[in-house]
PDB file of C-alpha atoms in Angstrom:
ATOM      1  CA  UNK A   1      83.067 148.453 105.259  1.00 63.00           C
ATOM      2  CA  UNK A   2      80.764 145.789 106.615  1.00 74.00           C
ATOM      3  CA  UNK A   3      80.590 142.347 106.382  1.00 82.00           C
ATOM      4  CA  UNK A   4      79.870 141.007 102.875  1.00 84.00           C
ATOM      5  CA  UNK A   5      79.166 137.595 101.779  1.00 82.00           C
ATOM      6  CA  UNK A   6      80.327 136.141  99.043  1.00 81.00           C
ATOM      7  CA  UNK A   7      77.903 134.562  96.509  1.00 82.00           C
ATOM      8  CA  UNK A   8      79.137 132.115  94.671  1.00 88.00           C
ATOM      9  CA  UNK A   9      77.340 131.696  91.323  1.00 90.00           C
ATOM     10  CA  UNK A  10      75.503 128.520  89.249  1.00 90.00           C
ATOM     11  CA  UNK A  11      78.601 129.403  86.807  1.00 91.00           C
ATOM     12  CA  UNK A  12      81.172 128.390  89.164  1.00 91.00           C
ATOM     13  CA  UNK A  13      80.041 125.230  91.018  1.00 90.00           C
ATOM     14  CA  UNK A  14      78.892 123.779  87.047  1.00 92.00           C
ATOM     15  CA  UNK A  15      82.764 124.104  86.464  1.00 93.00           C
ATOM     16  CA  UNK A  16      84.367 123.769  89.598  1.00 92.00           C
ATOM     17  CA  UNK A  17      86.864 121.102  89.442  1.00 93.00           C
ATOM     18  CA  UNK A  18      88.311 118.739  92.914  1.00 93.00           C
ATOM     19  CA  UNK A  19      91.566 118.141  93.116  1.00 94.00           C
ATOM     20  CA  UNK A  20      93.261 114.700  92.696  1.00 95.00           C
ATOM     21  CA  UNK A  21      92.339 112.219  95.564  1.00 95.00           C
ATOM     22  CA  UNK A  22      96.080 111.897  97.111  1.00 94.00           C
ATOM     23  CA  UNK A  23      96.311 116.671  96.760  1.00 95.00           C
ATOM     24  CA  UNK A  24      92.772 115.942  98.708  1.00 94.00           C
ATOM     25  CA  UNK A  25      94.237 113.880 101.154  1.00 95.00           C
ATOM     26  CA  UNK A  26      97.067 115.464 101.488  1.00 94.00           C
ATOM     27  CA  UNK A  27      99.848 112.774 100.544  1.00 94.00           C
ATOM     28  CA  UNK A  28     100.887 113.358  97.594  1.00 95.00           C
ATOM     29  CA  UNK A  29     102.637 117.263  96.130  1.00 95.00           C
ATOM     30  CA  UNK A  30     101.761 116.533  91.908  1.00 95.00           C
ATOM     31  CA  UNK A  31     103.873 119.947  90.921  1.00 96.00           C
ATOM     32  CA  UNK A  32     106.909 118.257  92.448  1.00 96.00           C
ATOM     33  CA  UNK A  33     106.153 114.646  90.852  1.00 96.00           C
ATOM     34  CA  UNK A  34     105.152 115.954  87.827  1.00 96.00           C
ATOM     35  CA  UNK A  35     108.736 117.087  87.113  1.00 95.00           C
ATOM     36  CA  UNK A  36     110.208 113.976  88.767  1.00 96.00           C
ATOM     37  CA  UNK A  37     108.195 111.313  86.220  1.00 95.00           C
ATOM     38  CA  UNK A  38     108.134 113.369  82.987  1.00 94.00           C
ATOM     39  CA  UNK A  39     110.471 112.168  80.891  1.00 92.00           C
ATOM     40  CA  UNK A  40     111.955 113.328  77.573  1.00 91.00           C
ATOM     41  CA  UNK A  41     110.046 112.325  74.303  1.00 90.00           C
ATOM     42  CA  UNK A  42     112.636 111.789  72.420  1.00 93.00           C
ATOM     43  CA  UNK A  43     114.084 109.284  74.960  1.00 90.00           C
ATOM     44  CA  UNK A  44     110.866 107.428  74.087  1.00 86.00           C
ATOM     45  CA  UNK A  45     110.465 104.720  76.726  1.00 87.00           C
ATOM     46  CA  UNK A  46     113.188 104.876  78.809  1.00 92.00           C
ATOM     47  CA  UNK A  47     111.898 104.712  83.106  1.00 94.00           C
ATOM     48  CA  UNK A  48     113.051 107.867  84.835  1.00 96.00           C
ATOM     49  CA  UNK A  49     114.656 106.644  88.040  1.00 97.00           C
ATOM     50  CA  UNK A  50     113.829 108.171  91.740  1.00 97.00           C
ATOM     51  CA  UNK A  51     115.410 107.756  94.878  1.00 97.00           C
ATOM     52  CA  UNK A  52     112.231 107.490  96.993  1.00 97.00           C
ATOM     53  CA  UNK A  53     113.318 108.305 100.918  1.00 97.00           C
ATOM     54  CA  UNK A  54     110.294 108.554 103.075  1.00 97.00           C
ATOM     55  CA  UNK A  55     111.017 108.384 107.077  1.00 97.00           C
ATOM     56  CA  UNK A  56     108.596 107.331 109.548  1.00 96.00           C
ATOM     57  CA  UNK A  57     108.234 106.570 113.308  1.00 96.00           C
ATOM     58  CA  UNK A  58     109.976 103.935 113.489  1.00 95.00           C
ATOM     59  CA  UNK A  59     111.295 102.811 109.887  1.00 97.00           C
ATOM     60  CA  UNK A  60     113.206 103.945 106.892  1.00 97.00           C
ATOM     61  CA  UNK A  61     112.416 103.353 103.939  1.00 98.00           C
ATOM     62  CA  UNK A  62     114.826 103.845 100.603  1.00 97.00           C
ATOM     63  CA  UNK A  63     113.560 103.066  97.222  1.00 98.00           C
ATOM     64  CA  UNK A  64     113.931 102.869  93.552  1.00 98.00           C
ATOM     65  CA  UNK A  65     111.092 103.529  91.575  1.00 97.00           C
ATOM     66  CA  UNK A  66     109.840 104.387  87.810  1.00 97.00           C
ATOM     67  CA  UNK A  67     106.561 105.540  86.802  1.00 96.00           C
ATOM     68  CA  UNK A  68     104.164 104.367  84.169  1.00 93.00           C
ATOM     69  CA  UNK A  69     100.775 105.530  83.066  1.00 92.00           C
ATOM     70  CA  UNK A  70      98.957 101.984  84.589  1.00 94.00           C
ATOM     71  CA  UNK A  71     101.341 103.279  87.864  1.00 93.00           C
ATOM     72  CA  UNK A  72     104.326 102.902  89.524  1.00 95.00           C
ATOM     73  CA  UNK A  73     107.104 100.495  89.961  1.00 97.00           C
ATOM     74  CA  UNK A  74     109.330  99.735  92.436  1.00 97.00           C
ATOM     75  CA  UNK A  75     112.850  97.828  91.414  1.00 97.00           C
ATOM     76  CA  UNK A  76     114.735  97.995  94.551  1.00 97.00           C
ATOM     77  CA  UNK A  77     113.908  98.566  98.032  1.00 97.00           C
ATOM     78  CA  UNK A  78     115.831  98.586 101.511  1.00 97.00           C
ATOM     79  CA  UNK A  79     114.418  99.039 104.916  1.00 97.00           C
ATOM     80  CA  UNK A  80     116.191 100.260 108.119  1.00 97.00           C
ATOM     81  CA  UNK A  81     114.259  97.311 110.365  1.00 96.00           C
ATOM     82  CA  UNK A  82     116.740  95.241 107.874  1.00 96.00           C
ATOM     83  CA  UNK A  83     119.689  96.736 109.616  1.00 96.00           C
ATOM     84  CA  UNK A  84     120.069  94.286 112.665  1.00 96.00           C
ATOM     85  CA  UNK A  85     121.193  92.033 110.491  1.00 95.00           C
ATOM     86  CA  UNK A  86     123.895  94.048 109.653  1.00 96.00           C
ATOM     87  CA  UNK A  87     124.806  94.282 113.607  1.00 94.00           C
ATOM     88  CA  UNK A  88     122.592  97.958 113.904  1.00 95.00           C
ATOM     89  CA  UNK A  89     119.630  96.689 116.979  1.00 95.00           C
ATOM     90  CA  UNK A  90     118.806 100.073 118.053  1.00 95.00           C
ATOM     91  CA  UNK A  91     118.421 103.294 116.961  1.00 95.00           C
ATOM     92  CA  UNK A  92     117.319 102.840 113.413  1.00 96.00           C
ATOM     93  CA  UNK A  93     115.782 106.069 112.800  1.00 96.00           C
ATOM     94  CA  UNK A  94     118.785 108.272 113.591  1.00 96.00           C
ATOM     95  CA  UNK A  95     121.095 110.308 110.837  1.00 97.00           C
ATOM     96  CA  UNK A  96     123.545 107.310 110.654  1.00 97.00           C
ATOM     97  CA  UNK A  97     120.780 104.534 110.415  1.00 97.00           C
ATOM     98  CA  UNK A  98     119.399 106.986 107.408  1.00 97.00           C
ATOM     99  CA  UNK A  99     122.591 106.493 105.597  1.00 97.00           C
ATOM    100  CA  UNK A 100     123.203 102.668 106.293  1.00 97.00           C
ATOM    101  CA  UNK A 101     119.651 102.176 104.525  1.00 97.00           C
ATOM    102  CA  UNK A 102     120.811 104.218 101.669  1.00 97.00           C
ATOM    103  CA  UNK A 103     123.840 102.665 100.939  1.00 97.00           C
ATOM    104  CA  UNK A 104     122.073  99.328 101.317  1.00 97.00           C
ATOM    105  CA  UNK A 105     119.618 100.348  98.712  1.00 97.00           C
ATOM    106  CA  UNK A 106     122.843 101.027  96.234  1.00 97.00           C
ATOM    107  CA  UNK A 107     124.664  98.298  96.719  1.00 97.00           C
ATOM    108  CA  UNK A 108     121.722  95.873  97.025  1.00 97.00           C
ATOM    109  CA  UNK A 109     120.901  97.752  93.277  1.00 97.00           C
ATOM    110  CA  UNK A 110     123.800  97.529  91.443  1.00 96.00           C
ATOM    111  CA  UNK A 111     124.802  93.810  92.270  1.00 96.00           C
ATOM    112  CA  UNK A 112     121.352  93.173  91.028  1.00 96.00           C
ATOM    113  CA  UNK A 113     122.320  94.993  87.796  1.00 96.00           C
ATOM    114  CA  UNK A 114     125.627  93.286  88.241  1.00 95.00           C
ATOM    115  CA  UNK A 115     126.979  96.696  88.394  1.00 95.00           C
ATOM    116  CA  UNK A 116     128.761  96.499  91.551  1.00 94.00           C
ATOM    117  CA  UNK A 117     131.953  95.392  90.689  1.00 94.00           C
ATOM    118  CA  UNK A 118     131.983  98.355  88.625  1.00 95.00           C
ATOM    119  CA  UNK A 119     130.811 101.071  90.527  1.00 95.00           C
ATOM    120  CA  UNK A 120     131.550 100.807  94.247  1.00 93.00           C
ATOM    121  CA  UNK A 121     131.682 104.252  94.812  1.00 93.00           C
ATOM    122  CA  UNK A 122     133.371 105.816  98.458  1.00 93.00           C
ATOM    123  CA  UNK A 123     134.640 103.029 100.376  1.00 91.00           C
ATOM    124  CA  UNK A 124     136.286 105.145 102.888  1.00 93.00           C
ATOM    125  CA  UNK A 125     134.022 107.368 104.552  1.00 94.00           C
ATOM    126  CA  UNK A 126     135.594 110.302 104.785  1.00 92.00           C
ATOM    127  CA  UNK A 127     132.197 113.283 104.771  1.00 92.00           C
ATOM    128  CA  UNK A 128     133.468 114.889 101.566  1.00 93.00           C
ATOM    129  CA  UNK A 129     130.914 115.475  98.757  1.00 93.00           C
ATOM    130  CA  UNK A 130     131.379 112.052  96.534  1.00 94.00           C
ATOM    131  CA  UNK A 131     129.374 111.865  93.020  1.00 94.00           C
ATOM    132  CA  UNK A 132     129.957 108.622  90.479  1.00 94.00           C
ATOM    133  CA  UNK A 133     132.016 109.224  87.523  1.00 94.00           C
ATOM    134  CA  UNK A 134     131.670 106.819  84.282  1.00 94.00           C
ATOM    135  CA  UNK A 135     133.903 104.374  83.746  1.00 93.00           C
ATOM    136  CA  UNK A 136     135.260 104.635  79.890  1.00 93.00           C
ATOM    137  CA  UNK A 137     133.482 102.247  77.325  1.00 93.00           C
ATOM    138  CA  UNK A 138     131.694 100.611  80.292  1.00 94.00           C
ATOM    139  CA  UNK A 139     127.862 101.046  81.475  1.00 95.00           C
ATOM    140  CA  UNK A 140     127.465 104.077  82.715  1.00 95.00           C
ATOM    141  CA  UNK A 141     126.333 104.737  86.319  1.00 96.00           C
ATOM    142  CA  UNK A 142     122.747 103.981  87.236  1.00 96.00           C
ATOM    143  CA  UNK A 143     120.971 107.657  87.380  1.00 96.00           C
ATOM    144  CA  UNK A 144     118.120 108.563  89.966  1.00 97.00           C
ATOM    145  CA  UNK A 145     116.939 111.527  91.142  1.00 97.00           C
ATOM    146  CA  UNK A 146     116.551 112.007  94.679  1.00 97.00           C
ATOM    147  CA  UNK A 147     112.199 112.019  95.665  1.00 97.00           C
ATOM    148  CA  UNK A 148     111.548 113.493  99.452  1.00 96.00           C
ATOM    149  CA  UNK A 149     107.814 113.477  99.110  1.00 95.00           C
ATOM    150  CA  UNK A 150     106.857 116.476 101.584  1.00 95.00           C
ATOM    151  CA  UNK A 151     109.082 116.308 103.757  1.00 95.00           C
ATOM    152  CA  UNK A 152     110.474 120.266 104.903  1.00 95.00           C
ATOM    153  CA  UNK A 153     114.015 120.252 102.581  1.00 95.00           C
ATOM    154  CA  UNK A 154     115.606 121.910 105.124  1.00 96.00           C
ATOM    155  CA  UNK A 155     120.096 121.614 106.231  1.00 96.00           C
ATOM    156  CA  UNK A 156     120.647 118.603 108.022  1.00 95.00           C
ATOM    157  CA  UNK A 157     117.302 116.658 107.194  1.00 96.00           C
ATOM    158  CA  UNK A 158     117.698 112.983 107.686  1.00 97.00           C
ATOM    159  CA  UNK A 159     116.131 112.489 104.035  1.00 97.00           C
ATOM    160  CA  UNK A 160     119.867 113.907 102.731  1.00 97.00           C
ATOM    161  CA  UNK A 161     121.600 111.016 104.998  1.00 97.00           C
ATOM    162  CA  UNK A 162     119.573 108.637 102.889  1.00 97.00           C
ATOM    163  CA  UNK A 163     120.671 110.164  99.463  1.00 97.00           C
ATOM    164  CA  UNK A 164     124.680 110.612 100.968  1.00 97.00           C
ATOM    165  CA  UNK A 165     124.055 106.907 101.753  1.00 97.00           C
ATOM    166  CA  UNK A 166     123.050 105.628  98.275  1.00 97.00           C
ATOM    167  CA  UNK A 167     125.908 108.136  96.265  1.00 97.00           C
ATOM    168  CA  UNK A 168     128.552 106.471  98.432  1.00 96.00           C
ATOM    169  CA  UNK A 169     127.082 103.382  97.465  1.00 95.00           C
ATOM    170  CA  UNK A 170     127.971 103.957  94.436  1.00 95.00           C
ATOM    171  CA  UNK A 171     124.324 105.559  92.177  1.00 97.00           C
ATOM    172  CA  UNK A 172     124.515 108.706  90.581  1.00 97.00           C
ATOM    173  CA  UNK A 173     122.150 111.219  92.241  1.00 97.00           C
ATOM    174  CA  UNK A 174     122.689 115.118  90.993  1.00 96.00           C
ATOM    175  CA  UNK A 175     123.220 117.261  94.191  1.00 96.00           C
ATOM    176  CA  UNK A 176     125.183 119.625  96.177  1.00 94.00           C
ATOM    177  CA  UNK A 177     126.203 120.196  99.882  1.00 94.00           C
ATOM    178  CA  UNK A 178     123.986 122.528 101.275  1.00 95.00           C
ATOM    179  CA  UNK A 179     121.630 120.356 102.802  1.00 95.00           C
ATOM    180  CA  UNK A 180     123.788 117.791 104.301  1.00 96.00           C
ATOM    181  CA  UNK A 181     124.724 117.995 108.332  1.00 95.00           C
ATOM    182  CA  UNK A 182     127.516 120.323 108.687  1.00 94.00           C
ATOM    183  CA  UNK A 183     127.212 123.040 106.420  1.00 95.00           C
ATOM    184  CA  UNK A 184     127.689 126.454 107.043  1.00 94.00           C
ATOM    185  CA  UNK A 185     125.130 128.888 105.599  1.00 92.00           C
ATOM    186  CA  UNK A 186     127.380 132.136 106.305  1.00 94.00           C
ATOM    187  CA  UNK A 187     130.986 130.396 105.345  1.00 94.00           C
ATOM    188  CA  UNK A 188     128.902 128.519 102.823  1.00 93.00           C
ATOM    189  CA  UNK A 189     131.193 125.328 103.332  1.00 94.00           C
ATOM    190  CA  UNK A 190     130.382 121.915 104.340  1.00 95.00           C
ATOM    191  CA  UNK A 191     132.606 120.704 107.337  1.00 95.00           C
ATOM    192  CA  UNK A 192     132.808 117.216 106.422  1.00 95.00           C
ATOM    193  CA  UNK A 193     134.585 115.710 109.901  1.00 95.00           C
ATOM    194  CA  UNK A 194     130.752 116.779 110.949  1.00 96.00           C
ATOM    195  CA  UNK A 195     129.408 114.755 108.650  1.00 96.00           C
ATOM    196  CA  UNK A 196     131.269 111.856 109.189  1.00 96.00           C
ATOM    197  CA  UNK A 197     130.471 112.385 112.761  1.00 96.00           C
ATOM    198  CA  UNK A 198     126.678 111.931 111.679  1.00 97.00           C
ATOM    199  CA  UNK A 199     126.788 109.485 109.462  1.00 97.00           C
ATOM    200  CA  UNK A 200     128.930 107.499 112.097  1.00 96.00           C
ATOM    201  CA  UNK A 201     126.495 108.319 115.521  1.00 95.00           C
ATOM    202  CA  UNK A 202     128.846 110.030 116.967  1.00 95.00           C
ATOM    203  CA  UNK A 203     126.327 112.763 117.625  1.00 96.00           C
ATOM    204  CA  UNK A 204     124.268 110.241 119.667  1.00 96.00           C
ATOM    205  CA  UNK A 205     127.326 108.976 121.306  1.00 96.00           C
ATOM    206  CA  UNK A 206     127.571 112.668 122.406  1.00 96.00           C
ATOM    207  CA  UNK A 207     124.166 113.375 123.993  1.00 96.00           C
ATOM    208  CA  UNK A 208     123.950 110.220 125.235  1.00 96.00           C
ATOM    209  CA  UNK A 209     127.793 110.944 127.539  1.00 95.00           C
ATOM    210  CA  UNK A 210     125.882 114.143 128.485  1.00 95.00           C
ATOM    211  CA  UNK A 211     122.639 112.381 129.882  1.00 95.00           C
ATOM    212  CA  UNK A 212     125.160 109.742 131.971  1.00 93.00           C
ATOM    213  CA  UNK A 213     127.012 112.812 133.469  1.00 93.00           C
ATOM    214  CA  UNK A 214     123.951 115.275 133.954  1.00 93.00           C
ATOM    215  CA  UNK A 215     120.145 113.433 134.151  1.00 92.00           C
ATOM    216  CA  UNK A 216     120.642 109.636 134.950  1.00 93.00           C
ATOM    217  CA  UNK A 217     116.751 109.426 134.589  1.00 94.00           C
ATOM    218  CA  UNK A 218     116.087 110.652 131.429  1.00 95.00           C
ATOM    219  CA  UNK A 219     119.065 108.652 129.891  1.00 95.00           C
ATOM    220  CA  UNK A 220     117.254 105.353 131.323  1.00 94.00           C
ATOM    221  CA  UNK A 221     113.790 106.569 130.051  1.00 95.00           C
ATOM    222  CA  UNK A 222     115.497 107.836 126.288  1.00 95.00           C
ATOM    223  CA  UNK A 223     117.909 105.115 125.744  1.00 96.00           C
ATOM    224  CA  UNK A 224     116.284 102.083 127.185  1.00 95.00           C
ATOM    225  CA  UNK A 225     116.453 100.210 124.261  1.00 95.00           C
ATOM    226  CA  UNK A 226     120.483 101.090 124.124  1.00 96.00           C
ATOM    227  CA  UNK A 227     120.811  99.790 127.364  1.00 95.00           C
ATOM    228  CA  UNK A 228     119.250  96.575 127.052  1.00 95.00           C
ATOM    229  CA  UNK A 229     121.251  95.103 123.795  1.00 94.00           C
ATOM    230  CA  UNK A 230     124.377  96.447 125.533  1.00 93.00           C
ATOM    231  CA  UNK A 231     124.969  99.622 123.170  1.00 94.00           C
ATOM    232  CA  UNK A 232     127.381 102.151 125.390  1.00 94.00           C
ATOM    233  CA  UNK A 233     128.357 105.367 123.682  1.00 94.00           C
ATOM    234  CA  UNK A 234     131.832 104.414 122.717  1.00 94.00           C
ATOM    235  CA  UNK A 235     130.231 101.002 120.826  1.00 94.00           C
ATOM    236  CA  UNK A 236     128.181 103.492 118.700  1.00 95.00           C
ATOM    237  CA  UNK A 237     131.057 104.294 115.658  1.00 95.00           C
ATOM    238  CA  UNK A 238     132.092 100.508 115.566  1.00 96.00           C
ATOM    239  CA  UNK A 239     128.756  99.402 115.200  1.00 96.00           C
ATOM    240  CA  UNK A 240     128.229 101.379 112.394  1.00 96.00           C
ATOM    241  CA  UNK A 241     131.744 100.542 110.686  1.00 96.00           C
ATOM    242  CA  UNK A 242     131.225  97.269 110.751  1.00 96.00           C
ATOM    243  CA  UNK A 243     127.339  97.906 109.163  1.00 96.00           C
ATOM    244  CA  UNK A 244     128.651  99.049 106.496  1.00 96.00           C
ATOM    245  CA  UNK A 245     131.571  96.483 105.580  1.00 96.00           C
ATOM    246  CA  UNK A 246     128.614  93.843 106.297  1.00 96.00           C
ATOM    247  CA  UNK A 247     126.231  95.572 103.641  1.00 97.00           C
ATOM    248  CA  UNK A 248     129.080  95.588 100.796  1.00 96.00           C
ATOM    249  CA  UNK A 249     129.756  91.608 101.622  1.00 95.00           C
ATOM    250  CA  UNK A 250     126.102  90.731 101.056  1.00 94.00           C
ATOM    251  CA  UNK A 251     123.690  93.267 100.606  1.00 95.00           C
ATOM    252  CA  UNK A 252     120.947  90.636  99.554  1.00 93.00           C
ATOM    253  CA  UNK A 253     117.847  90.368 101.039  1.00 92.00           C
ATOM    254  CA  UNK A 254     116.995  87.853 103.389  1.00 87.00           C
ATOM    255  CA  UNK A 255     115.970  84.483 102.780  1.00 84.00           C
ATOM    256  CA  UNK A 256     112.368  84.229 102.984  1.00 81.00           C
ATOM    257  CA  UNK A 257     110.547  81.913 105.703  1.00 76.00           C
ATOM    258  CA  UNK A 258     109.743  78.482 104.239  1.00 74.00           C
ATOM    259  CA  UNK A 259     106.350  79.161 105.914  1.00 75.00           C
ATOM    260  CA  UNK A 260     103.146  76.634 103.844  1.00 74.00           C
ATOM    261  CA  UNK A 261     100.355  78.132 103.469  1.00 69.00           C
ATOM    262  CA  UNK A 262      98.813  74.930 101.615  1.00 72.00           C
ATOM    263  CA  UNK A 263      96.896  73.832 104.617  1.00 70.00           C
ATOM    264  CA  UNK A 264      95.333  76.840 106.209  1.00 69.00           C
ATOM    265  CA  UNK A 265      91.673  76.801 105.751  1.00 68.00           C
ATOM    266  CA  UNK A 266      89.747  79.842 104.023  1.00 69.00           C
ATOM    267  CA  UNK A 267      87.599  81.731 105.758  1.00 70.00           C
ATOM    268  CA  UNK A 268      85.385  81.377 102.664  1.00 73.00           C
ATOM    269  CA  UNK A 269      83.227  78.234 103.360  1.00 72.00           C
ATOM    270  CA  UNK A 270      81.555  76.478 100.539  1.00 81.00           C
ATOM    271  CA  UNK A 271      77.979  77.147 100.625  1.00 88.00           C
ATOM    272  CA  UNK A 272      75.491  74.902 102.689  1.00 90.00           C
ATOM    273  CA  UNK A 273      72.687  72.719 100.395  1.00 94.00           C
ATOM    274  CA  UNK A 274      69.296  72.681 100.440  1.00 95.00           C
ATOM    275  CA  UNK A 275      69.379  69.298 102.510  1.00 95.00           C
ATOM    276  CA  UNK A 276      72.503  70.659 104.798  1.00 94.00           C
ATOM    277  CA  UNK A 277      70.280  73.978 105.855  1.00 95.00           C
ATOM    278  CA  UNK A 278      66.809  72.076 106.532  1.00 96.00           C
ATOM    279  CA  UNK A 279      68.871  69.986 108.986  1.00 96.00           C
ATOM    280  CA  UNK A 280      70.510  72.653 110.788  1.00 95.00           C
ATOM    281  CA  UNK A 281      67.238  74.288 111.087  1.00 96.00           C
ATOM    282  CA  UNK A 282      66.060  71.249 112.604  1.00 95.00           C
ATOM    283  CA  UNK A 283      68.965  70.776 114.994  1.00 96.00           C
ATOM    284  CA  UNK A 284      68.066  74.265 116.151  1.00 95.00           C
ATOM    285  CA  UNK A 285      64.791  73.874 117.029  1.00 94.00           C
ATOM    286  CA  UNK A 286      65.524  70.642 118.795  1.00 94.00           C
ATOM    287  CA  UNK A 287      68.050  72.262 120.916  1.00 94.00           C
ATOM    288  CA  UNK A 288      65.217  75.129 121.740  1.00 93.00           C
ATOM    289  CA  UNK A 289      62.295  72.508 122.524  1.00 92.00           C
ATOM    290  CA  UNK A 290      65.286  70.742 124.843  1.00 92.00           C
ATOM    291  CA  UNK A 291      65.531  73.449 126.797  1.00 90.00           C
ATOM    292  CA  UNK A 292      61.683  74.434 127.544  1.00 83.00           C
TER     293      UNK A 292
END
């Protein structure tokens, strides 16, 4: 059969219909947000909590955000570039950085809610699967529901580290193991001294041993940074120990600068008058006939 084209009719351009702007562009999947914002009517107007993990080139960040028809709302954020001053300088992309920002998001929460006392979920880090329980006649545990955006879902995904971050912290996020570093998709178990390898660097520590013994190059060109602040592969698990017993103290934001902004000058001048312009003007041409 040849080639045929296809005609597309008056009928279908009059009620063809674009997608939304952010489906257009790409950013945004609606079937997955749809069931993430849609709350329960007869829960009337009660915010359905996500855990908003988005991870870029060089930053983490871990959210928690409600939806409302004029848009949405943000209540809590933490940001991995936050983590030096927790003692992490380098490396604040990685698995382990992932779940520092997570469970600075949680505890950063719930003492806003003046919930931590109350919930402080795994202090000891031990890689086993960890959800909230209630505490009898006491506020139950703050509910989210974990939002990766499009990121690929798939075992071992950094997006996971953020979410095993914040349910240690101590928020209640529905979920199981499959997806975390370590599990086994033919045993179907989670080895959880992997994961506490992960969420502790080890890994790193690992590849960066092998680079020292077998390509002294490429472990000056990949772990620059590492080497300048110091960082040697057996600093890596104390560095994040002591991260996280520095986020429970004081998981508060930082001060802001005490920066004025009282004397900076807009850019928007007020407008010259009628007796201000004819003057310039003047000055102009004087400066022209100067120079003939």
């Amino acid at each position: 059969m040849g080639f045929v084209k296809v005609v597309k009719t008056k009928a279908y351009y009059s009620r063809y219909q674009v997608q939304f702007r952010r489906r257009r562009e790409g950013k945004t999947d609606y079937q997955q947000r749809h069931r993430l914002i849609t709350q329960d009517k007869n829960k009337y107007n009660s915010p359905k909590y996500r855990l908003v993990a988005r991870i870029t080139n060089s930053d983490v960040i871990a959210q928690i955000v409600y939806s409302k028809i004029v848009g949405d709302f943000v209540l809590c954020a933490a940001y991995a570039h936050e983590l030096p001053r927790f003692g992490v300088k380098v490396g604040l992309t990685n698995y382990a950085s992932c779940y520092a920002t997570g469970l600075l998001l949680a505890r950063r929460l719930l003492a806003k809610l003046k919930l931590a006392d109350l919930y402080k979920g795994a202090e000891k880090v031990d890689g086993k699967v960890f959800l909230v329980k209630p505490v009898d006649d006491k506020p139950r545990p703050f509910k989210a529901n974990l939002d990766v955006g499009l990121a690929r879902t798939s075992t071992g995904a950094k997006v996971f580290a953020v979410l095993k971050g914040a349910v240690d912290g101590g928020i209640y996020v529905p979920h199981g193991e499959t997806r975390f570093a370590g599990y086994n998709a033919e045993s179907k178990k989670l080895n959880a001294e992997t994961l506490r390898g992960y969420i502790f660097g080890k890994h790193v520590a690992a590849y960066m041993t092998l680079l020292q013994t077998e390509d002294e190059e490429a472990y000056k060109k990949i772990f620059s940074q590492y080497i300048k602040n110091g960082v040697a592969p057996k600093d890596i698990e104390a560095i994040y120990t002591n991260a996280h017993k520095a986020i429970r103290a004081n998981p508060s934001p930082a001060a802001k600068s005490g920066k004025s902004y009282k004397d900076i000058k807009s850019k928007n001048l007020s407008k010259r008058t009628l007796k201000q312009k004819k003057a310039r003007v003047a000055a102009i041409k004087a400066s022209y006939k100067a120079r003939l």
